[in-house]
């Protein structure tokens, strides 16, 4: 069953965050993640919170977790700590 990373974020330091993006993209691809949404135009209709949304599809919930918990992804996250405020959720899909 498919699984998704749903990432909502506010970028506080674009230069520092770009270092995370450069590292994270290839790692996500390695774990067969597919970007469905990566920023872009959005409108928040019920409340406010984050100005950026990313949606990544994985083949299974286990692969999504494995990618997030991998040593290489955890190292990439070091660039996020001071450059963005994010909410990350991994959720199982319907099929």
PDB file of C-alpha atoms in Angstrom:
ATOM      1  CA  UNK A   1       0.000   0.000   0.000  1.00  0.00           C
ATOM      2  CA  UNK A   2       1.331   3.438  -0.962  1.00  0.00           C
ATOM      3  CA  UNK A   3       2.469   5.881   1.704  1.00  0.00           C
ATOM      4  CA  UNK A   4       3.123   9.611   1.647  1.00  0.00           C
ATOM      5  CA  UNK A   5       5.312  12.152   3.327  1.00  0.00           C
ATOM      6  CA  UNK A   6       3.207  15.263   3.856  1.00  0.00           C
ATOM      7  CA  UNK A   7       5.509  18.172   4.642  1.00  0.00           C
ATOM      8  CA  UNK A   8       4.268  21.643   5.539  1.00  0.00           C
ATOM      9  CA  UNK A   9       6.889  24.290   6.120  1.00  0.00           C
ATOM     10  CA  UNK A  10       8.007  27.875   6.406  1.00  0.00           C
ATOM     11  CA  UNK A  11      11.491  28.520   5.069  1.00  0.00           C
ATOM     12  CA  UNK A  12      13.423  30.856   7.369  1.00  0.00           C
ATOM     13  CA  UNK A  13      16.811  30.782   5.624  1.00  0.00           C
ATOM     14  CA  UNK A  14      16.582  29.876   1.915  1.00  0.00           C
ATOM     15  CA  UNK A  15      20.356  29.586   1.420  1.00  0.00           C
ATOM     16  CA  UNK A  16      20.761  27.100   4.255  1.00  0.00           C
ATOM     17  CA  UNK A  17      17.585  25.227   3.288  1.00  0.00           C
ATOM     18  CA  UNK A  18      18.860  24.802  -0.274  1.00  0.00           C
ATOM     19  CA  UNK A  19      21.690  22.675   1.149  1.00  0.00           C
ATOM     20  CA  UNK A  20      19.057  20.343   2.602  1.00  0.00           C
ATOM     21  CA  UNK A  21      17.204  20.202  -0.740  1.00  0.00           C
ATOM     22  CA  UNK A  22      20.423  19.334  -2.607  1.00  0.00           C
ATOM     23  CA  UNK A  23      21.026  16.392  -0.267  1.00  0.00           C
ATOM     24  CA  UNK A  24      17.458  15.216   0.362  1.00  0.00           C
ATOM     25  CA  UNK A  25      16.294  14.873  -3.255  1.00  0.00           C
ATOM     26  CA  UNK A  26      18.777  12.134  -4.219  1.00  0.00           C
ATOM     27  CA  UNK A  27      18.191  10.314  -0.916  1.00  0.00           C
ATOM     28  CA  UNK A  28      14.434  10.309  -1.451  1.00  0.00           C
ATOM     29  CA  UNK A  29      14.938   9.058  -5.014  1.00  0.00           C
ATOM     30  CA  UNK A  30      17.200   6.279  -3.707  1.00  0.00           C
ATOM     31  CA  UNK A  31      14.318   5.022  -1.559  1.00  0.00           C
ATOM     32  CA  UNK A  32      11.961   5.198  -4.564  1.00  0.00           C
ATOM     33  CA  UNK A  33      10.165   8.299  -3.348  1.00  0.00           C
ATOM     34  CA  UNK A  34       8.325  10.279  -6.021  1.00  0.00           C
ATOM     35  CA  UNK A  35       7.636  13.989  -5.620  1.00  0.00           C
ATOM     36  CA  UNK A  36       3.943  14.675  -6.253  1.00  0.00           C
ATOM     37  CA  UNK A  37       3.946  18.264  -4.949  1.00  0.00           C
ATOM     38  CA  UNK A  38       7.084  20.313  -4.357  1.00  0.00           C
ATOM     39  CA  UNK A  39       6.205  23.844  -3.351  1.00  0.00           C
ATOM     40  CA  UNK A  40       4.231  25.748  -5.942  1.00  0.00           C
ATOM     41  CA  UNK A  41       1.077  27.782  -5.804  1.00  0.00           C
ATOM     42  CA  UNK A  42      -1.225  27.061  -2.864  1.00  0.00           C
ATOM     43  CA  UNK A  43      -4.064  28.617  -0.934  1.00  0.00           C
ATOM     44  CA  UNK A  44      -4.939  27.793   2.676  1.00  0.00           C
ATOM     45  CA  UNK A  45      -8.691  27.696   3.142  1.00  0.00           C
ATOM     46  CA  UNK A  46      -9.196  26.597   6.753  1.00  0.00           C
ATOM     47  CA  UNK A  47      -6.674  28.366   8.940  1.00  0.00           C
ATOM     48  CA  UNK A  48      -3.107  29.440   8.298  1.00  0.00           C
ATOM     49  CA  UNK A  49       0.184  27.886   9.098  1.00  0.00           C
ATOM     50  CA  UNK A  50       2.712  27.085   6.415  1.00  0.00           C
ATOM     51  CA  UNK A  51       3.620  28.650   3.093  1.00  0.00           C
ATOM     52  CA  UNK A  52       5.160  25.552   1.479  1.00  0.00           C
ATOM     53  CA  UNK A  53       3.748  22.058   0.953  1.00  0.00           C
ATOM     54  CA  UNK A  54       5.613  18.981  -0.274  1.00  0.00           C
ATOM     55  CA  UNK A  55       3.978  15.610  -0.957  1.00  0.00           C
ATOM     56  CA  UNK A  56       6.149  12.557  -1.658  1.00  0.00           C
ATOM     57  CA  UNK A  57       4.783   9.137  -2.616  1.00  0.00           C
ATOM     58  CA  UNK A  58       6.492   5.888  -1.600  1.00  0.00           C
ATOM     59  CA  UNK A  59       5.586   2.349  -2.611  1.00  0.00           C
ATOM     60  CA  UNK A  60       5.042   1.259   1.005  1.00  0.00           C
ATOM     61  CA  UNK A  61       4.744   2.724   4.480  1.00  0.00           C
ATOM     62  CA  UNK A  62       7.876   0.790   5.450  1.00  0.00           C
ATOM     63  CA  UNK A  63       9.921   2.367   2.636  1.00  0.00           C
ATOM     64  CA  UNK A  64       8.730   5.831   3.651  1.00  0.00           C
ATOM     65  CA  UNK A  65       9.856   5.222   7.237  1.00  0.00           C
ATOM     66  CA  UNK A  66      13.112   3.614   6.156  1.00  0.00           C
ATOM     67  CA  UNK A  67      13.981   6.661   4.068  1.00  0.00           C
ATOM     68  CA  UNK A  68      13.151   9.138   6.830  1.00  0.00           C
ATOM     69  CA  UNK A  69      15.065   7.176   9.466  1.00  0.00           C
ATOM     70  CA  UNK A  70      18.101   6.482   7.258  1.00  0.00           C
ATOM     71  CA  UNK A  71      21.429   7.847   8.480  1.00  0.00           C
ATOM     72  CA  UNK A  72      21.904   9.812   5.274  1.00  0.00           C
ATOM     73  CA  UNK A  73      18.518  11.545   5.520  1.00  0.00           C
ATOM     74  CA  UNK A  74      19.046  12.304   9.187  1.00  0.00           C
ATOM     75  CA  UNK A  75      22.327  14.007   8.247  1.00  0.00           C
ATOM     76  CA  UNK A  76      20.525  16.089   5.616  1.00  0.00           C
ATOM     77  CA  UNK A  77      18.008  17.164   8.268  1.00  0.00           C
ATOM     78  CA  UNK A  78      20.788  18.980  10.122  1.00  0.00           C
ATOM     79  CA  UNK A  79      20.351  21.787   7.554  1.00  0.00           C
ATOM     80  CA  UNK A  80      16.654  22.070   8.374  1.00  0.00           C
ATOM     81  CA  UNK A  81      17.028  22.673  12.111  1.00  0.00           C
ATOM     82  CA  UNK A  82      17.858  26.373  11.759  1.00  0.00           C
ATOM     83  CA  UNK A  83      16.582  27.067   8.248  1.00  0.00           C
ATOM     84  CA  UNK A  84      12.905  26.041   8.419  1.00  0.00           C
ATOM     85  CA  UNK A  85       9.934  25.352  10.643  1.00  0.00           C
ATOM     86  CA  UNK A  86       8.198  22.206   9.410  1.00  0.00           C
ATOM     87  CA  UNK A  87       5.494  19.685  10.173  1.00  0.00           C
ATOM     88  CA  UNK A  88       6.259  16.257   8.673  1.00  0.00           C
ATOM     89  CA  UNK A  89       3.742  13.418   8.640  1.00  0.00           C
ATOM     90  CA  UNK A  90       4.036   9.964   7.103  1.00  0.00           C
ATOM     91  CA  UNK A  91       0.619   8.577   6.218  1.00  0.00           C
ATOM     92  CA  UNK A  92      -0.560   5.361   4.612  1.00  0.00           C
ATOM     93  CA  UNK A  93      -2.586   5.704   1.430  1.00  0.00           C
ATOM     94  CA  UNK A  94      -5.866   4.006   0.549  1.00  0.00           C
ATOM     95  CA  UNK A  95      -4.462   1.737  -2.138  1.00  0.00           C
TER      96      UNK A  95
END
